């Protein structure tokens, strides 16, 4: 862990599971960015998370799946604030 940043998943099966480890990681990473940088909006934080994950996941099908799931997660988090 660097500066409290969550560890990246290493057990992804690349099949688009409903409980994908990358989605869980995105939730943790979003919380990390929110606590680290209060001056950024949640939208900016989610943009950082999306870019970070897209840089790590190279499979285009998984990228599409994760972006869809991250949009849903972002919407849920905005509704809860």
Tab-separated table of C-alpha atoms in Angstrom:
chain	number	residue	atom	x	y	z
A	1	UNK	CA	0.000	0.000	0.000
A	2	UNK	CA	1.336	3.387	-0.920
A	3	UNK	CA	0.018	6.256	1.185
A	4	UNK	CA	-3.077	4.265	2.147
A	5	UNK	CA	-4.047	3.544	-1.460
A	6	UNK	CA	-5.865	0.193	-1.702
A	7	UNK	CA	-4.051	-2.747	-3.265
A	8	UNK	CA	-4.942	-3.619	-6.831
A	9	UNK	CA	-6.789	-6.895	-7.328
A	10	UNK	CA	-4.805	-9.891	-8.495
A	11	UNK	CA	-7.585	-12.479	-8.701
A	12	UNK	CA	-9.746	-11.213	-11.575
A	13	UNK	CA	-11.160	-14.047	-13.701
A	14	UNK	CA	-11.943	-11.626	-16.588
A	15	UNK	CA	-15.488	-12.957	-17.017
A	16	UNK	CA	-17.482	-9.929	-15.831
A	17	UNK	CA	-18.700	-11.319	-12.511
A	18	UNK	CA	-21.434	-9.463	-10.639
A	19	UNK	CA	-19.026	-9.151	-7.710
A	20	UNK	CA	-15.992	-8.243	-9.815
A	21	UNK	CA	-12.865	-7.528	-7.798
A	22	UNK	CA	-12.252	-4.428	-9.937
A	23	UNK	CA	-15.631	-2.973	-8.898
A	24	UNK	CA	-14.759	-3.543	-5.243
A	25	UNK	CA	-11.369	-1.951	-5.888
A	26	UNK	CA	-13.067	1.034	-7.577
A	27	UNK	CA	-15.211	1.585	-4.474
A	28	UNK	CA	-12.140	1.528	-2.237
A	29	UNK	CA	-10.178	3.756	-4.603
A	30	UNK	CA	-13.022	6.284	-4.771
A	31	UNK	CA	-13.175	6.453	-0.973
A	32	UNK	CA	-9.396	6.851	-0.905
A	33	UNK	CA	-9.535	9.806	-3.312
A	34	UNK	CA	-12.451	11.378	-1.415
A	35	UNK	CA	-10.595	11.288	1.891
A	36	UNK	CA	-7.292	12.339	0.348
A	37	UNK	CA	-8.534	15.327	-1.632
A	38	UNK	CA	-11.523	17.152	-0.210
A	39	UNK	CA	-11.132	19.897	-2.823
A	40	UNK	CA	-12.098	17.572	-5.671
A	41	UNK	CA	-15.689	16.758	-6.493
A	42	UNK	CA	-16.863	13.167	-6.566
A	43	UNK	CA	-17.061	13.433	-10.364
A	44	UNK	CA	-13.368	14.306	-10.575
A	45	UNK	CA	-12.572	11.439	-8.230
A	46	UNK	CA	-14.589	9.008	-10.314
A	47	UNK	CA	-12.795	10.204	-13.444
A	48	UNK	CA	-9.496	9.403	-11.710
A	49	UNK	CA	-10.773	5.968	-10.730
A	50	UNK	CA	-11.988	5.207	-14.259
A	51	UNK	CA	-8.675	6.239	-15.796
A	52	UNK	CA	-6.703	4.266	-13.221
A	53	UNK	CA	-8.701	1.093	-13.857
A	54	UNK	CA	-8.646	1.481	-17.646
A	55	UNK	CA	-4.866	1.759	-17.457
A	56	UNK	CA	-4.712	-1.548	-15.559
A	57	UNK	CA	-7.351	-3.642	-17.366
A	58	UNK	CA	-6.273	-4.183	-20.958
A	59	UNK	CA	-9.095	-6.405	-22.229
A	60	UNK	CA	-11.572	-4.228	-24.158
A	61	UNK	CA	-14.595	-6.350	-23.195
A	62	UNK	CA	-13.696	-6.069	-19.515
A	63	UNK	CA	-13.105	-2.335	-19.908
A	64	UNK	CA	-16.592	-1.906	-21.383
A	65	UNK	CA	-18.148	-4.000	-18.600
A	66	UNK	CA	-16.263	-2.119	-15.890
A	67	UNK	CA	-17.157	1.299	-17.304
A	68	UNK	CA	-20.841	0.330	-17.318
A	69	UNK	CA	-20.603	-0.900	-13.726
A	70	UNK	CA	-18.643	2.178	-12.660
A	71	UNK	CA	-21.292	4.491	-14.135
A	72	UNK	CA	-23.908	2.661	-12.062
A	73	UNK	CA	-21.708	2.871	-8.959
A	74	UNK	CA	-21.078	6.578	-9.555
A	75	UNK	CA	-24.813	7.232	-9.850
A	76	UNK	CA	-25.506	5.335	-6.607
A	77	UNK	CA	-22.785	7.222	-4.752
A	78	UNK	CA	-24.103	10.585	-5.980
A	79	UNK	CA	-27.620	9.668	-4.832
A	80	UNK	CA	-26.266	8.894	-1.358
A	81	UNK	CA	-24.558	12.281	-0.938
